Amino acid sequence: MEIGIDSFAAFVTDADGHPVGTAQQAMAELLDRIQLADEKGLDVFAIGEHHRKEFLDSANSVILAAAAGRTKRIRLSSAVTVLSAADPVRVFQQFATLDLVSQGRAEMVVGRGSFTEAFPLFGLNLQDYDKLFAEKLGLLLQISEKEMVTWSGKFRPSLTNQPIYPRPVQKNIPIWLGVGGTPGSFARAGSLGLPLMVAVIGGETHRFRPLVDLYREAGDKAGFAPHELKVGLHSLGYVAKTHEEAVENYYPGYAQTFTRIGKERGWPSVTRNHFEAQNSKWGAYLVGEPDEIAEKILRHSESLGGIDRFTFQMDNAGLSHSQLSDSIALIGEEVMPKVKKAIG
């Protein structure tokens, strides 16, 4: 199993949600953390895509290219690329270039995004949410497979025997499909034989098993072998030396962030009881000390029929650069060895 970090390049914030420090400082610290993750042996570091004030990840391929020059072996991925609001040709070119810069370490997770700011920003109709994604995914996969592309669709000008350059180091850049809880998305990933990245940011992880089974069944019907149908899990998490320290560090900023997002979406304010339920034995969150987090990753993997990758999303709780760095070190030094030893 691979283990890594997903980051939204978020600012550290104060108690009122205001950024601490400058954007330059936040970006420099993020690159330091990616380098640290590489040094500590983590398998992947992924950068999301948002178009909001509190995040610096609107051009994630640029961040990843900067990180490529400071790392040696870690895989560098998006988490996710909002493909519905992007040109698949440009997305491929950006990540093919990243693959060249990183000497074959680029990946991407593509999805529709959990926020909708990109649609008005790029002049798109939110009512076309799924149609845009399906069409653009088809084009991206064709570009990945073929140097010369002939294609036509509704939302983009046609291509006729058009070469797409540059080509990556890897024969095919891994393209994961990022999904939430929509059955059709799981089935689509399986029918295309794409690796699946499941974002579980609430509830109990084992309840996603029927959807993961749907993915595997769709892949089997489409003729893909079980080893081709990879499953990744993305969840909120943070590791400290003790459980109490982890919760004390993580909860205040988490409550602040998700209460603010909740106001936008009509959710109730976060409570400590709600957090504790989400962070319980079967809950989706992985906030605690190394032994319990390693055990929880293994438990989640078993409940989903086995996972191939787990990624922590931890920069959504106003944690300091020092706290985030210490957590990355603990994941590399203590959590990963326990997980990898347990699964052989």
XYZ file of C-alpha atoms in Angstrom:
344
model
C 0.000 0.000 0.000
C 1.186 3.489 -0.860
C 0.785 6.271 1.697
C 0.944 9.986 1.055
C -0.358 13.492 1.588
C -3.013 15.554 -0.191
C -2.669 19.309 0.208
C -4.836 22.249 -0.807
C -1.930 24.668 -0.298
C -3.940 26.321 2.442
C -2.871 29.337 4.444
C -2.273 28.901 8.163
C -5.052 30.952 9.792
C -5.683 32.629 13.130
C -8.687 32.073 15.398
C -10.812 34.327 13.182
C -9.870 32.535 9.981
C -7.501 35.238 8.720
C -4.268 34.151 6.985
C -1.086 34.202 9.066
C 1.955 35.329 7.099
C 2.249 35.926 3.368
C 1.411 33.817 0.341
C 5.135 33.599 -0.417
C 5.817 32.176 3.041
C 2.964 29.679 2.770
C 4.196 28.451 -0.602
C 7.790 28.154 0.574
C 6.696 26.119 3.597
C 4.548 23.848 1.417
C 7.548 23.074 -0.791
C 9.605 22.356 2.328
C 6.943 19.855 3.441
C 6.918 18.105 0.069
C 10.702 17.775 0.268
C 10.384 16.419 3.812
C 7.787 13.871 2.691
C 10.209 12.678 0.030
C 13.035 12.405 2.565
C 10.823 10.460 4.999
C 9.896 7.908 2.342
C 6.268 8.804 1.677
C 5.024 7.480 -1.651
C 3.005 10.383 -3.042
C 2.289 14.069 -2.489
C -0.740 15.529 -4.249
C -1.950 19.113 -4.656
C -5.627 19.966 -5.112
C -7.203 22.633 -7.286
C -9.357 25.430 -5.900
C -10.122 28.989 -6.874
C -10.701 30.436 -3.409
C -8.924 33.004 -1.267
C -7.833 30.561 1.424
C -6.037 28.191 -0.979
C -2.989 28.683 -3.225
C -3.493 25.675 -5.486
C -5.253 27.120 -8.541
C -2.211 26.161 -10.678
C -1.275 22.857 -9.055
C 0.975 21.646 -11.876
C 3.237 24.673 -11.286
C 3.580 23.808 -7.584
C 4.300 20.184 -8.430
C 6.948 21.186 -10.976
C 8.664 23.322 -8.340
C 8.540 20.342 -5.970
C 10.005 18.052 -8.641
C 13.256 19.988 -8.531
C 13.558 19.446 -4.776
C 12.603 15.751 -4.595
C 14.007 12.475 -5.875
C 11.517 9.643 -5.683
C 8.094 10.702 -4.398
C 5.185 10.567 -6.872
C 3.714 14.004 -7.650
C -0.006 14.209 -8.353
C -3.035 16.473 -8.466
C -5.815 15.975 -5.927
C -7.935 16.745 -7.885
C -7.648 18.453 -11.240
C -11.094 19.959 -11.870
C -11.390 18.547 -15.359
C -14.935 19.834 -15.932
C -13.573 23.394 -15.952
C -10.326 22.723 -17.831
C -9.150 22.067 -21.377
C -8.024 18.414 -21.526
C -5.321 19.301 -24.053
C -3.755 21.823 -21.680
C -4.154 19.475 -18.704
C -2.290 16.743 -20.575
C 0.433 19.129 -21.712
C 0.954 20.462 -18.184
C 1.252 17.010 -16.625
C 3.340 15.625 -19.489
C 5.722 18.519 -18.871
C 5.662 17.732 -15.143
C 6.503 14.133 -16.026
C 9.539 15.316 -17.989
C 10.668 17.648 -15.202
C 10.236 14.943 -12.542
C 11.728 12.171 -14.704
C 8.583 10.066 -14.785
C 6.928 10.750 -11.418
C 3.763 12.596 -12.509
C 0.215 11.434 -11.879
C -3.168 13.104 -11.826
C -6.457 12.599 -10.053
C -9.262 14.108 -12.124
C -12.734 14.926 -10.898
C -15.537 17.446 -10.865
C -14.423 19.200 -7.687
C -16.217 19.744 -4.389
C -16.533 23.522 -4.903
C -18.164 25.224 -7.875
C -16.212 28.506 -8.220
C -14.452 27.278 -11.368
C -17.683 27.163 -13.379
C -18.533 30.899 -13.410
C -14.821 31.755 -13.415
C -14.324 30.004 -16.746
C -17.734 30.818 -18.218
C -19.265 27.369 -17.788
C -22.828 26.366 -16.958
C -23.162 24.409 -13.728
C -26.126 22.567 -15.260
C -23.606 20.877 -17.570
C -21.679 19.563 -14.545
C -21.638 15.871 -15.477
C -21.769 16.221 -19.267
C -18.698 18.445 -19.222
C -16.755 15.967 -17.141
C -17.717 12.892 -19.169
C -16.788 14.532 -22.479
C -13.518 15.991 -21.242
C -12.481 12.761 -19.553
C -12.975 10.906 -22.831
C -10.753 13.386 -24.656
C -8.063 13.306 -21.956
C -7.893 9.509 -22.081
C -7.631 9.553 -25.873
C -4.783 12.092 -25.743
C -3.022 9.945 -23.159
C -3.200 6.903 -25.434
C -2.496 8.501 -28.814
C -0.087 11.133 -30.084
C -2.358 11.947 -33.049
C -5.918 12.751 -32.005
C -9.153 12.965 -33.967
C -12.082 13.911 -31.767
C -15.319 15.884 -31.698
C -17.673 16.912 -28.909
C -20.131 19.534 -27.702
C -18.052 21.716 -25.395
C -14.745 22.065 -27.244
C -13.643 22.611 -30.867
C -12.994 19.396 -32.771
C -9.535 17.952 -33.400
C -8.626 16.325 -36.713
C -5.462 14.253 -36.825
C -3.945 16.733 -34.379
C -0.619 15.879 -32.675
C -0.465 16.671 -28.943
C 2.934 17.478 -27.438
C 4.991 17.037 -25.359
C 4.744 13.323 -24.653
C 5.593 12.158 -21.121
C 8.427 9.933 -19.911
C 5.916 7.315 -18.792
C 4.056 5.474 -21.534
C 0.847 6.581 -19.832
C 0.631 9.056 -16.976
C -1.530 7.397 -14.293
C -4.968 9.032 -14.339
C -7.043 8.334 -11.243
C -10.741 9.160 -11.086
C -11.622 11.113 -7.937
C -15.103 10.301 -6.607
C -17.343 11.186 -3.676
C -20.487 9.152 -3.123
C -22.208 9.020 -6.528
C -22.716 5.414 -7.733
C -22.447 6.440 -11.378
C -18.948 7.792 -10.785
C -17.779 4.499 -9.288
C -19.276 2.539 -12.177
C -17.712 4.895 -14.732
C -14.241 4.440 -13.227
C -14.612 0.673 -13.324
C -15.913 0.533 -16.885
C -12.909 2.606 -18.008
C -10.430 0.603 -15.930
C -9.195 3.728 -14.164
C -7.739 3.660 -10.646
C -10.257 5.026 -8.161
C -9.576 7.663 -5.496
C -12.423 7.747 -2.975
C -12.772 10.899 -0.888
C -14.348 9.911 2.429
C -14.614 13.055 4.531
C -17.510 12.036 6.733
C -19.529 9.084 7.981
C -18.141 5.585 8.385
C -15.672 4.383 5.787
C -16.977 0.815 5.619
C -20.312 2.126 4.313
C -18.556 2.849 1.013
C -17.922 -0.883 0.431
C -21.001 -1.375 -1.819
C -19.804 1.474 -4.041
C -16.272 0.067 -4.219
C -17.783 -3.338 -5.066
C -19.782 -1.616 -7.819
C -16.510 -0.221 -9.205
C -14.876 -3.641 -9.200
C -17.916 -5.308 -10.756
C -18.039 -2.700 -13.546
C -14.332 -3.182 -14.183
C -14.709 -6.960 -14.310
C -17.584 -6.703 -16.796
C -15.437 -4.397 -18.962
C -12.671 -7.023 -19.030
C -10.160 -5.495 -16.637
C -8.106 -7.731 -14.345
C -8.412 -7.219 -10.555
C -4.843 -5.876 -10.277
C -5.727 -3.131 -12.774
C -8.585 -1.842 -10.599
C -6.703 0.091 -7.939
C -8.523 1.776 -5.045
C -7.221 4.774 -3.131
C -8.725 6.403 -0.035
C -8.468 10.106 0.834
C -9.514 11.143 4.345
C -8.951 13.914 6.842
C -6.111 13.046 9.181
C -3.300 14.258 11.398
C -0.715 12.382 13.479
C 0.945 13.516 16.715
C 2.893 11.726 19.429
C -0.247 11.116 21.510
C -3.942 10.918 20.724
C -4.665 13.799 23.068
C -2.069 16.049 21.447
C -3.373 15.243 17.965
C -6.957 16.131 18.862
C -5.940 19.240 20.807
C -3.941 20.525 17.830
C -6.381 19.557 15.100
C -9.886 20.142 16.430
C -10.020 23.962 16.875
C -8.954 24.760 13.322
C -11.014 21.913 11.914
C -14.140 23.180 13.673
C -13.505 26.694 12.424
C -12.953 25.600 8.808
C -15.901 23.256 8.534
C -18.271 25.575 10.343
C -17.368 28.264 7.795
C -17.860 25.888 4.867
C -21.055 24.655 6.490
C -22.526 28.156 6.410
C -21.997 28.205 2.647
C -23.680 24.841 2.168
C -26.379 24.872 4.814
C -24.705 22.412 7.186
C -24.984 22.755 10.969
C -22.028 24.100 12.954
C -19.374 21.578 13.973
C -19.545 20.247 17.540
C -16.999 18.313 19.550
C -19.383 15.345 19.762
C -19.696 15.299 15.975
C -15.918 15.353 15.612
C -15.425 12.547 18.144
C -17.966 10.409 16.295
C -16.140 10.970 13.004
C -12.823 10.181 14.690
C -14.058 7.010 16.399
C -13.016 3.453 15.531
C -15.164 3.254 12.394
C -15.356 6.975 11.582
C -13.686 8.486 8.528
C -11.169 10.734 10.328
C -7.648 9.596 11.221
C -6.540 11.976 13.966
C -4.384 10.357 16.634
C -1.064 8.736 17.503
C 0.942 6.490 15.143
C -0.155 3.056 16.373
C -3.877 3.812 16.265
C -3.590 5.515 12.879
C -1.713 2.551 11.369
C -4.385 0.216 12.758
C -7.153 2.396 11.381
C -5.642 2.488 7.887
C -5.476 -1.306 7.928
C -9.037 -1.529 9.230
C -10.315 0.808 6.515
C -8.456 -1.196 3.887
C -9.994 -4.443 5.071
C -13.483 -2.926 5.211
C -13.191 -1.817 1.558
C -11.831 -5.125 0.328
C -8.265 -3.814 0.165
C -6.883 -0.426 -0.851
C -3.755 0.395 -2.808
C -3.185 3.964 -1.601
C -4.099 6.080 1.417
C -3.650 9.866 1.511
C -3.978 12.214 4.489
C -5.636 15.618 4.010
C -4.404 17.654 6.974
C -3.916 21.293 5.959
C -7.559 22.248 6.487
C -7.311 22.813 10.238
C -5.103 25.902 10.562
C -2.138 23.809 11.673
C 1.285 25.449 11.717
C 4.082 24.491 9.354
C 5.887 22.915 12.302
C 2.865 20.803 13.284
C 2.294 19.655 9.702
C 5.980 18.817 9.291
C 6.062 16.827 12.533
C 3.004 14.887 11.376
C 4.607 14.059 8.024
C 7.720 12.838 9.850
C 5.659 10.584 12.123
C 3.776 9.160 9.154
C 7.027 8.316 7.408
C 8.929 7.065 10.431
C 6.216 5.235 12.387
C 2.887 4.856 10.573
C 4.155 3.614 7.206
C 6.499 0.920 8.582
C 3.674 -0.516 10.701
C 1.225 -0.575 7.808
C 3.681 -2.037 5.311
C 4.869 -4.682 7.760
C 1.299 -5.715 8.506
C 0.395 -6.178 4.852
C 3.731 -7.763 3.923
